[in-house]
PDB file of N, CA and C in Angstrom:
ATOM      1  N   MET A 789     -21.137 -19.231  -3.041  1.00  0.00           N
ATOM      2  CA  MET A 789     -20.684 -17.909  -2.638  1.00  0.00           C
ATOM      3  C   MET A 789     -21.375 -17.003  -3.432  1.00  0.00           C
ATOM      4  N   PRO A 790     -22.043 -16.162  -2.887  1.00  0.00           N
ATOM      5  CA  PRO A 790     -23.320 -15.231  -3.846  1.00  0.00           C
ATOM      6  C   PRO A 790     -22.066 -14.341  -4.209  1.00  0.00           C
ATOM      7  N   ASP A 791     -21.294 -13.776  -3.307  1.00  0.00           N
ATOM      8  CA  ASP A 791     -20.236 -12.673  -3.778  1.00  0.00           C
ATOM      9  C   ASP A 791     -19.322 -12.874  -4.931  1.00  0.00           C
ATOM     10  N   GLN A 792     -19.147 -13.988  -5.167  1.00  0.00           N
ATOM     11  CA  GLN A 792     -18.029 -14.541  -6.282  1.00  0.00           C
ATOM     12  C   GLN A 792     -18.542 -14.168  -7.793  1.00  0.00           C
ATOM     13  N   PRO A 793     -17.790 -13.413  -8.320  1.00  0.00           N
ATOM     14  CA  PRO A 793     -18.348 -13.543 -10.047  1.00  0.00           C
ATOM     15  C   PRO A 793     -18.786 -14.848 -10.438  1.00  0.00           C
ATOM     16  N   GLY A 794     -19.671 -15.056 -11.328  1.00  0.00           N
ATOM     17  CA  GLY A 794     -20.023 -16.193 -12.003  1.00  0.00           C
ATOM     18  C   GLY A 794     -19.029 -17.213 -12.347  1.00  0.00           C
ATOM     19  N   PRO A 795     -18.274 -16.599 -13.217  1.00  0.00           N
ATOM     20  CA  PRO A 795     -17.026 -17.630 -13.747  1.00  0.00           C
ATOM     21  C   PRO A 795     -16.279 -18.118 -12.311  1.00  0.00           C
ATOM     22  N   ARG A 796     -15.964 -17.409 -11.537  1.00  0.00           N
ATOM     23  CA  ARG A 796     -15.248 -18.071  -9.826  1.00  0.00           C
ATOM     24  C   ARG A 796     -15.909 -19.111  -9.302  1.00  0.00           C
ATOM     25  N   ARG A 797     -17.277 -18.806  -9.462  1.00  0.00           N
ATOM     26  CA  ARG A 797     -18.196 -20.115  -8.753  1.00  0.00           C
ATOM     27  C   ARG A 797     -18.212 -21.163  -9.580  1.00  0.00           C
ATOM     28  N   GLU A 798     -18.512 -20.820 -10.967  1.00  0.00           N
ATOM     29  CA  GLU A 798     -18.064 -21.812 -12.007  1.00  0.00           C
ATOM     30  C   GLU A 798     -16.766 -22.663 -11.583  1.00  0.00           C
ATOM     31  N   LEU A 799     -15.793 -22.395 -11.876  1.00  0.00           N
ATOM     32  CA  LEU A 799     -14.656 -22.892 -11.438  1.00  0.00           C
ATOM     33  C   LEU A 799     -14.651 -23.894 -10.059  1.00  0.00           C
ATOM     34  N   GLN A 800     -15.398 -23.245  -9.204  1.00  0.00           N
ATOM     35  CA  GLN A 800     -15.416 -24.004  -7.556  1.00  0.00           C
ATOM     36  C   GLN A 800     -16.227 -25.115  -7.799  1.00  0.00           C
ATOM     37  N   ARG A 801     -17.625 -24.822  -8.701  1.00  0.00           N
ATOM     38  CA  ARG A 801     -18.246 -26.037  -9.081  1.00  0.00           C
ATOM     39  C   ARG A 801     -17.702 -27.240  -9.793  1.00  0.00           C
ATOM     40  N   ILE A 802     -16.722 -26.827 -10.506  1.00  0.00           N
ATOM     41  CA  ILE A 802     -15.890 -27.582 -11.548  1.00  0.00           C
ATOM     42  C   ILE A 802     -14.717 -28.624 -10.961  1.00  0.00           C
ATOM     43  N   ARG A 803     -14.453 -27.523  -9.901  1.00  0.00           N
ATOM     44  CA  ARG A 803     -13.255 -28.186  -8.667  1.00  0.00           C
ATOM     45  C   ARG A 803     -14.060 -29.284  -7.895  1.00  0.00           C
ATOM     46  N   ASP A 804     -15.067 -28.943  -7.460  1.00  0.00           N
ATOM     47  CA  ASP A 804     -15.830 -29.720  -6.230  1.00  0.00           C
ATOM     48  C   ASP A 804     -16.518 -31.132  -7.002  1.00  0.00           C
ATOM     49  N   GLY A 805     -16.746 -30.522  -8.761  1.00  0.00           N
ATOM     50  CA  GLY A 805     -17.646 -31.826  -9.016  1.00  0.00           C
ATOM     51  C   GLY A 805     -16.523 -33.055  -8.908  1.00  0.00           C
ATOM     52  N   GLY A 806     -15.640 -32.888  -9.502  1.00  0.00           N
ATOM     53  CA  GLY A 806     -14.445 -33.904  -9.744  1.00  0.00           C
ATOM     54  C   GLY A 806     -14.190 -34.179 -11.021  1.00  0.00           C
ATOM     55  N   GLY A 807     -15.244 -33.677 -12.042  1.00  0.00           N
ATOM     56  CA  GLY A 807     -15.117 -34.584 -13.393  1.00  0.00           C
ATOM     57  C   GLY A 807     -14.206 -33.676 -14.347  1.00  0.00           C
ATOM     58  N   PRO A 808     -14.507 -33.796 -15.307  1.00  0.00           N
ATOM     59  CA  PRO A 808     -13.698 -33.022 -16.293  1.00  0.00           C
ATOM     60  C   PRO A 808     -13.098 -31.665 -16.281  1.00  0.00           C
ATOM     61  N   GLY A 809     -11.728 -31.298 -15.878  1.00  0.00           N
ATOM     62  CA  GLY A 809     -11.383 -29.815 -15.585  1.00  0.00           C
ATOM     63  C   GLY A 809     -11.332 -29.783 -14.340  1.00  0.00           C
ATOM     64  N   ALA A 810     -11.393 -30.508 -13.256  1.00  0.00           N
ATOM     65  CA  ALA A 810     -10.981 -30.630 -11.637  1.00  0.00           C
ATOM     66  C   ALA A 810     -10.136 -30.128 -11.483  1.00  0.00           C
ATOM     67  N   ASP A 811      -9.029 -30.807 -11.976  1.00  0.00           N
ATOM     68  CA  ASP A 811      -7.567 -30.389 -11.766  1.00  0.00           C
ATOM     69  C   ASP A 811      -7.263 -28.900 -11.934  1.00  0.00           C
ATOM     70  N   ASP A 812      -7.641 -28.459 -13.221  1.00  0.00           N
ATOM     71  CA  ASP A 812      -6.988 -27.360 -13.841  1.00  0.00           C
ATOM     72  C   ASP A 812      -7.967 -26.434 -13.186  1.00  0.00           C
ATOM     73  N   ALA A 813      -9.025 -26.814 -12.568  1.00  0.00           N
ATOM     74  CA  ALA A 813     -10.056 -25.848 -11.903  1.00  0.00           C
ATOM     75  C   ALA A 813      -9.289 -25.671 -10.223  1.00  0.00           C
ATOM     76  N   ARG A 814      -8.818 -26.521  -9.814  1.00  0.00           N
ATOM     77  CA  ARG A 814      -8.395 -26.364  -8.383  1.00  0.00           C
ATOM     78  C   ARG A 814      -6.899 -25.394  -8.622  1.00  0.00           C
ATOM     79  N   ALA A 815      -6.262 -25.749  -9.784  1.00  0.00           N
ATOM     80  CA  ALA A 815      -5.118 -25.088 -10.287  1.00  0.00           C
ATOM     81  C   ALA A 815      -5.289 -23.353 -10.335  1.00  0.00           C
ATOM     82  N   ALA A 816      -6.390 -23.420 -11.098  1.00  0.00           N
ATOM     83  CA  ALA A 816      -6.819 -21.761 -11.496  1.00  0.00           C
ATOM     84  C   ALA A 816      -7.255 -20.851 -10.382  1.00  0.00           C
ATOM     85  N   LEU A 817      -7.822 -21.735  -8.945  1.00  0.00           N
ATOM     86  CA  LEU A 817      -8.127 -21.308  -7.709  1.00  0.00           C
ATOM     87  C   LEU A 817      -6.712 -21.197  -6.585  1.00  0.00           C
ATOM     88  N   THR A 818      -5.687 -22.038  -7.344  1.00  0.00           N
ATOM     89  CA  THR A 818      -4.837 -21.825  -5.985  1.00  0.00           C
ATOM     90  C   THR A 818      -3.499 -21.335  -6.795  1.00  0.00           C
ATOM     91  N   ALA A 819      -3.325 -21.709  -7.754  1.00  0.00           N
ATOM     92  CA  ALA A 819      -1.921 -20.994  -8.369  1.00  0.00           C
ATOM     93  C   ALA A 819      -1.489 -19.904  -7.910  1.00  0.00           C
ATOM     94  N   THR A 820      -0.232 -19.672  -7.357  1.00  0.00           N
ATOM     95  CA  THR A 820       0.267 -18.266  -7.174  1.00  0.00           C
ATOM     96  C   THR A 820       0.754 -17.280  -8.367  1.00  0.00           C
ATOM     97  N   SER A 821       1.136 -17.683  -9.520  1.00  0.00           N
ATOM     98  CA  SER A 821       1.099 -17.059 -10.425  1.00  0.00           C
ATOM     99  C   SER A 821      -0.105 -16.527 -11.504  1.00  0.00           C
ATOM    100  N   PRO A 822      -0.361 -15.064 -11.578  1.00  0.00           N
ATOM    101  CA  PRO A 822      -1.380 -14.827 -12.633  1.00  0.00           C
ATOM    102  C   PRO A 822      -1.562 -15.461 -13.572  1.00  0.00           C
ATOM    103  N   ARG A 823      -0.709 -15.750 -14.487  1.00  0.00           N
ATOM    104  CA  ARG A 823      -0.170 -16.340 -15.808  1.00  0.00           C
ATOM    105  C   ARG A 823      -1.010 -18.119 -15.766  1.00  0.00           C
ATOM    106  N   ASP A 824      -0.358 -18.755 -14.524  1.00  0.00           N
ATOM    107  CA  ASP A 824      -0.657 -19.830 -14.568  1.00  0.00           C
ATOM    108  C   ASP A 824      -2.063 -19.806 -14.003  1.00  0.00           C
ATOM    109  N   ARG A 825      -2.810 -19.032 -13.466  1.00  0.00           N
ATOM    110  CA  ARG A 825      -4.299 -19.244 -13.136  1.00  0.00           C
ATOM    111  C   ARG A 825      -4.864 -18.882 -14.041  1.00  0.00           C
ATOM    112  N   LEU A 826      -5.031 -17.933 -14.680  1.00  0.00           N
ATOM    113  CA  LEU A 826      -5.321 -18.062 -16.270  1.00  0.00           C
ATOM    114  C   LEU A 826      -5.376 -19.043 -17.431  1.00  0.00           C
ATOM    115  N   ARG A 827      -4.234 -19.756 -17.316  1.00  0.00           N
ATOM    116  CA  ARG A 827      -4.299 -21.042 -18.115  1.00  0.00           C
ATOM    117  C   ARG A 827      -4.962 -22.191 -17.882  1.00  0.00           C
ATOM    118  N   ALA A 828      -4.634 -22.133 -16.503  1.00  0.00           N
ATOM    119  CA  ALA A 828      -5.823 -23.073 -15.653  1.00  0.00           C
ATOM    120  C   ALA A 828      -7.094 -23.119 -15.980  1.00  0.00           C
ATOM    121  N   ALA A 829      -7.659 -21.760 -15.769  1.00  0.00           N
ATOM    122  CA  ALA A 829      -9.083 -21.453 -15.637  1.00  0.00           C
ATOM    123  C   ALA A 829      -9.505 -21.781 -17.359  1.00  0.00           C
ATOM    124  N   ILE A 830      -8.473 -21.435 -18.152  1.00  0.00           N
ATOM    125  CA  ILE A 830      -9.323 -21.646 -19.597  1.00  0.00           C
ATOM    126  C   ILE A 830      -9.429 -22.935 -19.842  1.00  0.00           C
ATOM    127  N   LEU A 831      -8.538 -23.477 -19.792  1.00  0.00           N
ATOM    128  CA  LEU A 831      -8.429 -25.161 -19.783  1.00  0.00           C
ATOM    129  C   LEU A 831      -9.575 -25.794 -18.759  1.00  0.00           C
ATOM    130  N   ALA A 832      -9.625 -25.508 -17.790  1.00  0.00           N
ATOM    131  CA  ALA A 832     -11.062 -25.943 -16.792  1.00  0.00           C
ATOM    132  C   ALA A 832     -12.348 -25.286 -17.501  1.00  0.00           C
ATOM    133  N   LEU A 833     -12.346 -24.195 -17.862  1.00  0.00           N
ATOM    134  CA  LEU A 833     -13.877 -23.740 -18.231  1.00  0.00           C
ATOM    135  C   LEU A 833     -14.109 -24.312 -19.879  1.00  0.00           C
ATOM    136  N   ALA A 834     -13.237 -24.610 -20.602  1.00  0.00           N
ATOM    137  CA  ALA A 834     -13.467 -25.068 -21.757  1.00  0.00           C
ATOM    138  C   ALA A 834     -13.809 -26.782 -21.416  1.00  0.00           C
ATOM    139  N   MET A 835     -13.246 -27.513 -20.732  1.00  0.00           N
ATOM    140  CA  MET A 835     -13.010 -28.852 -20.744  1.00  0.00           C
ATOM    141  C   MET A 835     -14.633 -29.065 -20.196  1.00  0.00           C
ATOM    142  N   ALA A 836     -14.917 -28.327 -19.031  1.00  0.00           N
ATOM    143  CA  ALA A 836     -16.125 -28.253 -18.305  1.00  0.00           C
ATOM    144  C   ALA A 836     -17.512 -28.175 -19.371  1.00  0.00           C
ATOM    145  N   ARG A 837     -17.534 -27.282 -20.056  1.00  0.00           N
ATOM    146  CA  ARG A 837     -18.367 -26.511 -20.806  1.00  0.00           C
ATOM    147  C   ARG A 837     -18.539 -27.602 -22.213  1.00  0.00           C
ATOM    148  N   GLY A 838     -17.487 -28.590 -22.387  1.00  0.00           N
ATOM    149  CA  GLY A 838     -17.803 -29.767 -23.370  1.00  0.00           C
ATOM    150  C   GLY A 838     -17.498 -29.115 -24.674  1.00  0.00           C
ATOM    151  N   ALA A 839     -17.400 -30.204 -25.637  1.00  0.00           N
ATOM    152  CA  ALA A 839     -17.344 -30.073 -27.131  1.00  0.00           C
ATOM    153  C   ALA A 839     -18.256 -28.940 -27.999  1.00  0.00           C
ATOM    154  N   LYS A 840     -19.489 -28.780 -27.338  1.00  0.00           N
ATOM    155  CA  LYS A 840     -20.545 -28.343 -28.176  1.00  0.00           C
ATOM    156  C   LYS A 840     -20.739 -27.024 -27.600  1.00  0.00           C
ATOM    157  N   SER A 841     -19.799 -26.295 -26.507  1.00  0.00           N
ATOM    158  CA  SER A 841     -20.065 -24.871 -26.061  1.00  0.00           C
ATOM    159  C   SER A 841     -18.601 -24.511 -25.865  1.00  0.00           C
ATOM    160  N   SER A 842     -18.608 -23.432 -25.223  1.00  0.00           N
ATOM    161  CA  SER A 842     -17.180 -22.358 -25.524  1.00  0.00           C
ATOM    162  C   SER A 842     -17.477 -21.523 -23.893  1.00  0.00           C
ATOM    163  N   THR A 843     -15.959 -20.999 -24.232  1.00  0.00           N
ATOM    164  CA  THR A 843     -15.578 -19.900 -22.892  1.00  0.00           C
ATOM    165  C   THR A 843     -15.386 -18.997 -23.935  1.00  0.00           C
ATOM    166  N   CYS A 844     -15.228 -17.355 -23.370  1.00  0.00           N
ATOM    167  CA  CYS A 844     -14.271 -16.754 -23.767  1.00  0.00           C
ATOM    168  C   CYS A 844     -13.209 -16.290 -22.834  1.00  0.00           C
ATOM    169  N   PRO A 845     -12.010 -15.332 -23.448  1.00  0.00           N
ATOM    170  CA  PRO A 845     -11.087 -15.163 -22.268  1.00  0.00           C
ATOM    171  C   PRO A 845     -11.634 -14.276 -21.313  1.00  0.00           C
ATOM    172  N   SER A 846     -12.170 -13.318 -21.424  1.00  0.00           N
ATOM    173  CA  SER A 846     -12.889 -12.645 -20.354  1.00  0.00           C
ATOM    174  C   SER A 846     -13.474 -13.450 -19.060  1.00  0.00           C
ATOM    175  N   ASP A 847     -14.117 -14.896 -19.524  1.00  0.00           N
ATOM    176  CA  ASP A 847     -14.273 -15.525 -18.295  1.00  0.00           C
ATOM    177  C   ASP A 847     -13.422 -15.833 -17.694  1.00  0.00           C
ATOM    178  N   ALA A 848     -12.377 -16.366 -17.983  1.00  0.00           N
ATOM    179  CA  ALA A 848     -11.130 -17.038 -17.671  1.00  0.00           C
ATOM    180  C   ALA A 848     -10.571 -15.741 -16.489  1.00  0.00           C
ATOM    181  N   ALA A 849     -10.469 -14.684 -17.012  1.00  0.00           N
ATOM    182  CA  ALA A 849      -9.832 -13.418 -16.474  1.00  0.00           C
ATOM    183  C   ALA A 849     -10.802 -13.053 -15.203  1.00  0.00           C
ATOM    184  N   ARG A 850     -12.210 -13.204 -15.762  1.00  0.00           N
ATOM    185  CA  ARG A 850     -12.915 -12.941 -14.374  1.00  0.00           C
ATOM    186  C   ARG A 850     -12.841 -13.862 -13.305  1.00  0.00           C
ATOM    187  N   ALA A 851     -13.015 -15.154 -13.451  1.00  0.00           N
ATOM    188  CA  ALA A 851     -12.564 -16.182 -12.562  1.00  0.00           C
ATOM    189  C   ALA A 851     -11.460 -15.996 -11.402  1.00  0.00           C
ATOM    190  N   VAL A 852     -10.483 -15.443 -12.389  1.00  0.00           N
ATOM    191  CA  VAL A 852      -9.345 -15.270 -11.403  1.00  0.00           C
ATOM    192  C   VAL A 852      -8.800 -13.923 -10.831  1.00  0.00           C
ATOM    193  N   ALA A 853      -9.704 -13.041 -11.123  1.00  0.00           N
ATOM    194  CA  ALA A 853      -9.117 -11.605 -10.426  1.00  0.00           C
ATOM    195  C   ALA A 853     -10.687 -10.864 -10.647  1.00  0.00           C
ATOM    196  N   ASP A 854     -10.616 -10.248  -9.372  1.00  0.00           N
ATOM    197  CA  ASP A 854     -11.822  -9.192  -9.424  1.00  0.00           C
ATOM    198  C   ASP A 854     -11.809  -8.193 -10.296  1.00  0.00           C
ATOM    199  N   ASP A 855     -10.279  -7.451 -10.560  1.00  0.00           N
ATOM    200  CA  ASP A 855      -9.789  -6.547 -11.348  1.00  0.00           C
ATOM    201  C   ASP A 855      -9.507  -7.240 -12.725  1.00  0.00           C
ATOM    202  N   TRP A 856     -10.339  -7.711 -13.083  1.00  0.00           N
ATOM    203  CA  TRP A 856      -9.769  -8.464 -14.377  1.00  0.00           C
ATOM    204  C   TRP A 856      -9.695  -8.152 -15.912  1.00  0.00           C
ATOM    205  N   ARG A 857     -10.225  -6.804 -16.204  1.00  0.00           N
ATOM    206  CA  ARG A 857      -9.790  -6.342 -17.411  1.00  0.00           C
ATOM    207  C   ARG A 857      -8.245  -6.310 -17.649  1.00  0.00           C
ATOM    208  N   PRO A 858      -7.406  -5.721 -16.873  1.00  0.00           N
ATOM    209  CA  PRO A 858      -5.772  -5.605 -17.155  1.00  0.00           C
ATOM    210  C   PRO A 858      -5.624  -7.016 -17.544  1.00  0.00           C
ATOM    211  N   LEU A 859      -6.156  -8.401 -17.133  1.00  0.00           N
ATOM    212  CA  LEU A 859      -5.703  -9.673 -17.573  1.00  0.00           C
ATOM    213  C   LEU A 859      -6.183  -9.966 -19.023  1.00  0.00           C
ATOM    214  N   LEU A 860      -6.984  -9.069 -19.881  1.00  0.00           N
ATOM    215  CA  LEU A 860      -7.833  -9.689 -20.884  1.00  0.00           C
ATOM    216  C   LEU A 860      -6.497  -9.978 -22.063  1.00  0.00           C
ATOM    217  N   ASP A 861      -5.607  -9.286 -22.029  1.00  0.00           N
ATOM    218  CA  ASP A 861      -4.821  -9.312 -23.306  1.00  0.00           C
ATOM    219  C   ASP A 861      -4.099 -10.631 -22.967  1.00  0.00           C
ATOM    220  N   GLU A 862      -3.734 -10.832 -21.808  1.00  0.00           N
ATOM    221  CA  GLU A 862      -2.800 -11.926 -21.150  1.00  0.00           C
ATOM    222  C   GLU A 862      -3.814 -13.254 -21.470  1.00  0.00           C
ATOM    223  N   ALA A 863      -5.002 -13.065 -21.341  1.00  0.00           N
ATOM    224  CA  ALA A 863      -5.784 -14.474 -21.116  1.00  0.00           C
ATOM    225  C   ALA A 863      -6.056 -14.500 -22.910  1.00  0.00           C
ATOM    226  N   ARG A 864      -6.164 -13.607 -23.643  1.00  0.00           N
ATOM    227  CA  ARG A 864      -6.468 -13.862 -25.122  1.00  0.00           C
ATOM    228  C   ARG A 864      -4.879 -14.554 -25.504  1.00  0.00           C
ATOM    229  N   GLN A 865      -3.956 -14.264 -25.314  1.00  0.00           N
ATOM    230  CA  GLN A 865      -2.533 -14.794 -25.802  1.00  0.00           C
ATOM    231  C   GLN A 865      -2.497 -16.223 -25.095  1.00  0.00           C
ATOM    232  N   LEU A 866      -2.562 -16.223 -23.969  1.00  0.00           N
ATOM    233  CA  LEU A 866      -2.863 -17.949 -23.512  1.00  0.00           C
ATOM    234  C   LEU A 866      -3.643 -18.442 -24.366  1.00  0.00           C
ATOM    235  N   ALA A 867      -4.958 -18.010 -24.526  1.00  0.00           N
ATOM    236  CA  ALA A 867      -5.735 -18.933 -25.572  1.00  0.00           C
ATOM    237  C   ALA A 867      -4.810 -19.047 -26.827  1.00  0.00           C
ATOM    238  N   ARG A 868      -4.266 -18.356 -27.576  1.00  0.00           N
ATOM    239  CA  ARG A 868      -3.883 -18.208 -29.029  1.00  0.00           C
ATOM    240  C   ARG A 868      -2.849 -19.344 -28.485  1.00  0.00           C
ATOM    241  N   GLU A 869      -1.954 -19.354 -27.363  1.00  0.00           N
ATOM    242  CA  GLU A 869      -0.729 -20.441 -27.228  1.00  0.00           C
ATOM    243  C   GLU A 869      -1.482 -21.680 -27.114  1.00  0.00           C
ATOM    244  N   LEU A 870      -2.400 -21.867 -26.073  1.00  0.00           N
ATOM    245  CA  LEU A 870      -3.016 -23.221 -26.235  1.00  0.00           C
ATOM    246  C   LEU A 870      -3.710 -23.857 -27.162  1.00  0.00           C
ATOM    247  N   ALA A 871      -4.304 -23.053 -28.092  1.00  0.00           N
ATOM    248  CA  ALA A 871      -4.758 -23.312 -29.649  1.00  0.00           C
ATOM    249  C   ALA A 871      -3.604 -23.804 -30.294  1.00  0.00           C
ATOM    250  N   GLU A 872      -2.365 -23.136 -30.354  1.00  0.00           N
ATOM    251  CA  GLU A 872      -1.168 -23.438 -31.440  1.00  0.00           C
ATOM    252  C   GLU A 872      -0.806 -24.857 -30.600  1.00  0.00           C
ATOM    253  N   SER A 873      -0.580 -25.106 -29.333  1.00  0.00           N
ATOM    254  CA  SER A 873      -0.302 -26.583 -29.347  1.00  0.00           C
ATOM    255  C   SER A 873      -1.511 -27.470 -29.075  1.00  0.00           C
ATOM    256  N   GLY A 874      -2.686 -27.285 -29.860  1.00  0.00           N
ATOM    257  CA  GLY A 874      -3.710 -28.316 -29.968  1.00  0.00           C
ATOM    258  C   GLY A 874      -4.500 -28.703 -28.683  1.00  0.00           C
ATOM    259  N   GLU A 875      -4.407 -27.876 -27.437  1.00  0.00           N
ATOM    260  CA  GLU A 875      -5.080 -28.112 -26.602  1.00  0.00           C
ATOM    261  C   GLU A 875      -6.730 -27.313 -26.606  1.00  0.00           C
ATOM    262  N   VAL A 876      -6.549 -26.492 -27.030  1.00  0.00           N
ATOM    263  CA  VAL A 876      -7.856 -25.899 -27.535  1.00  0.00           C
ATOM    264  C   VAL A 876      -8.322 -25.533 -28.838  1.00  0.00           C
ATOM    265  N   ARG A 877      -9.666 -25.333 -28.978  1.00  0.00           N
ATOM    266  CA  ARG A 877      -9.689 -24.746 -30.485  1.00  0.00           C
ATOM    267  C   ARG A 877     -10.393 -23.381 -30.272  1.00  0.00           C
ATOM    268  N   LEU A 878      -9.848 -22.149 -30.986  1.00  0.00           N
ATOM    269  CA  LEU A 878     -10.411 -20.894 -31.428  1.00  0.00           C
ATOM    270  C   LEU A 878     -11.302 -20.802 -32.455  1.00  0.00           C
ATOM    271  N   THR A 879     -12.498 -19.918 -32.150  1.00  0.00           N
ATOM    272  CA  THR A 879     -13.376 -19.428 -33.063  1.00  0.00           C
ATOM    273  C   THR A 879     -13.847 -17.963 -33.027  1.00  0.00           C
ATOM    274  N   GLN A 880     -14.278 -17.729 -34.242  1.00  0.00           N
ATOM    275  CA  GLN A 880     -14.716 -16.319 -34.269  1.00  0.00           C
ATOM    276  C   GLN A 880     -16.014 -16.569 -35.383  1.00  0.00           C
ATOM    277  N   ARG A 881     -17.246 -16.059 -34.537  1.00  0.00           N
ATOM    278  CA  ARG A 881     -18.591 -15.794 -35.319  1.00  0.00           C
ATOM    279  C   ARG A 881     -18.909 -17.250 -35.903  1.00  0.00           C
ATOM    280  N   GLY A 882     -18.185 -18.675 -34.961  1.00  0.00           N
ATOM    281  CA  GLY A 882     -18.585 -19.562 -35.451  1.00  0.00           C
ATOM    282  C   GLY A 882     -17.810 -20.252 -36.462  1.00  0.00           C
ATOM    283  N   ARG A 883     -16.935 -19.511 -36.933  1.00  0.00           N
ATOM    284  CA  ARG A 883     -15.536 -20.184 -37.832  1.00  0.00           C
ATOM    285  C   ARG A 883     -14.273 -20.322 -37.188  1.00  0.00           C
ATOM    286  N   PRO A 884     -13.704 -21.445 -37.330  1.00  0.00           N
ATOM    287  CA  PRO A 884     -12.433 -21.954 -36.752  1.00  0.00           C
ATOM    288  C   PRO A 884     -11.619 -20.548 -37.156  1.00  0.00           C
ATOM    289  N   LEU A 885     -10.595 -20.137 -36.084  1.00  0.00           N
ATOM    290  CA  LEU A 885      -9.406 -19.399 -36.174  1.00  0.00           C
ATOM    291  C   LEU A 885      -8.023 -20.165 -36.283  1.00  0.00           C
ATOM    292  N   ASP A 886      -7.165 -19.731 -37.017  1.00  0.00           N
ATOM    293  CA  ASP A 886      -5.972 -20.110 -37.188  1.00  0.00           C
ATOM    294  C   ASP A 886      -4.968 -19.158 -35.975  1.00  0.00           C
ATOM    295  N   PRO A 887      -4.643 -20.350 -34.610  1.00  0.00           N
ATOM    296  CA  PRO A 887      -4.226 -19.429 -33.827  1.00  0.00           C
ATOM    297  C   PRO A 887      -2.886 -18.526 -34.233  1.00  0.00           C
ATOM    298  N   GLY A 888      -2.148 -19.069 -35.205  1.00  0.00           N
ATOM    299  CA  GLY A 888      -1.078 -17.948 -35.588  1.00  0.00           C
ATOM    300  C   GLY A 888      -1.273 -17.003 -36.583  1.00  0.00           C
ATOM    301  N   GLY A 889      -2.812 -16.909 -36.857  1.00  0.00           N
ATOM    302  CA  GLY A 889      -2.709 -15.698 -37.998  1.00  0.00           C
ATOM    303  C   GLY A 889      -3.181 -14.748 -37.215  1.00  0.00           C
ATOM    304  N   ASP A 890      -3.382 -13.389 -37.953  1.00  0.00           N
ATOM    305  CA  ASP A 890      -3.695 -12.096 -37.393  1.00  0.00           C
ATOM    306  C   ASP A 890      -5.486 -12.245 -37.177  1.00  0.00           C
ATOM    307  N   TRP A 891      -5.748 -11.801 -35.958  1.00  0.00           N
ATOM    308  CA  TRP A 891      -7.367 -11.924 -35.870  1.00  0.00           C
ATOM    309  C   TRP A 891      -7.434 -10.694 -34.519  1.00  0.00           C
ATOM    310  N   SER A 892      -8.540 -10.136 -34.532  1.00  0.00           N
ATOM    311  CA  SER A 892      -8.978  -9.235 -33.402  1.00  0.00           C
ATOM    312  C   SER A 892     -10.513  -9.133 -33.208  1.00  0.00           C
ATOM    313  N   GLY A 893     -10.709  -9.014 -32.020  1.00  0.00           N
ATOM    314  CA  GLY A 893     -12.300  -9.020 -31.713  1.00  0.00           C
ATOM    315  C   GLY A 893     -12.677  -9.849 -31.310  1.00  0.00           C
ATOM    316  N   PRO A 894     -13.681 -10.131 -31.002  1.00  0.00           N
ATOM    317  CA  PRO A 894     -14.229 -11.438 -29.790  1.00  0.00           C
ATOM    318  C   PRO A 894     -14.142 -12.787 -30.461  1.00  0.00           C
ATOM    319  N   ILE A 895     -13.574 -13.570 -29.224  1.00  0.00           N
ATOM    320  CA  ILE A 895     -13.419 -15.109 -29.802  1.00  0.00           C
ATOM    321  C   ILE A 895     -13.760 -15.931 -28.816  1.00  0.00           C
ATOM    322  N   ARG A 896     -13.996 -17.067 -29.318  1.00  0.00           N
ATOM    323  CA  ARG A 896     -14.651 -18.037 -28.208  1.00  0.00           C
ATOM    324  C   ARG A 896     -13.221 -19.459 -28.472  1.00  0.00           C
ATOM    325  N   ILE A 897     -13.512 -19.930 -26.865  1.00  0.00           N
ATOM    326  CA  ILE A 897     -12.417 -20.995 -26.766  1.00  0.00           C
ATOM    327  C   ILE A 897     -13.248 -22.624 -26.241  1.00  0.00           C
ATOM    328  N   SER A 898     -13.064 -23.561 -27.372  1.00  0.00           N
ATOM    329  CA  SER A 898     -13.731 -24.617 -27.074  1.00  0.00           C
ATOM    330  C   SER A 898     -12.598 -25.890 -26.639  1.00  0.00           C
ATOM    331  N   ARG A 899     -12.941 -27.076 -26.015  1.00  0.00           N
ATOM    332  CA  ARG A 899     -12.118 -27.943 -26.038  1.00  0.00           C
ATOM    333  C   ARG A 899     -11.982 -28.831 -27.453  1.00  0.00           C
ATOM    334  N   ARG A 900     -11.019 -29.156 -27.728  1.00  0.00           N
ATOM    335  CA  ARG A 900     -10.833 -30.194 -29.260  1.00  0.00           C
ATOM    336  C   ARG A 900     -11.350 -31.392 -28.801  1.00  0.00           C
TER     337      ARG A 900
END
């Protein structure tokens, strides 16, 4: 679908491929709650990109909404929660972030 933002097309490819992250991609594309969609998008993108790559909160927000900027703070908070629970790892400029610590600026999310 050429009219879809890149991250949304990526979720569709992940879902259709049936590999790692497919179930989360399906949830990201169909869940009714924006929070559930964001959470699933973060997990699907991180899983599909693998341990040697990463995603950012804005990718998840872009994947679930055309007007994604209002969702960015919530995506960052969800990334923090997922890192606290051990589901993902957060980095900034290549260095690990403490999910319970104080940080600001761009972050990256990768699979554990």
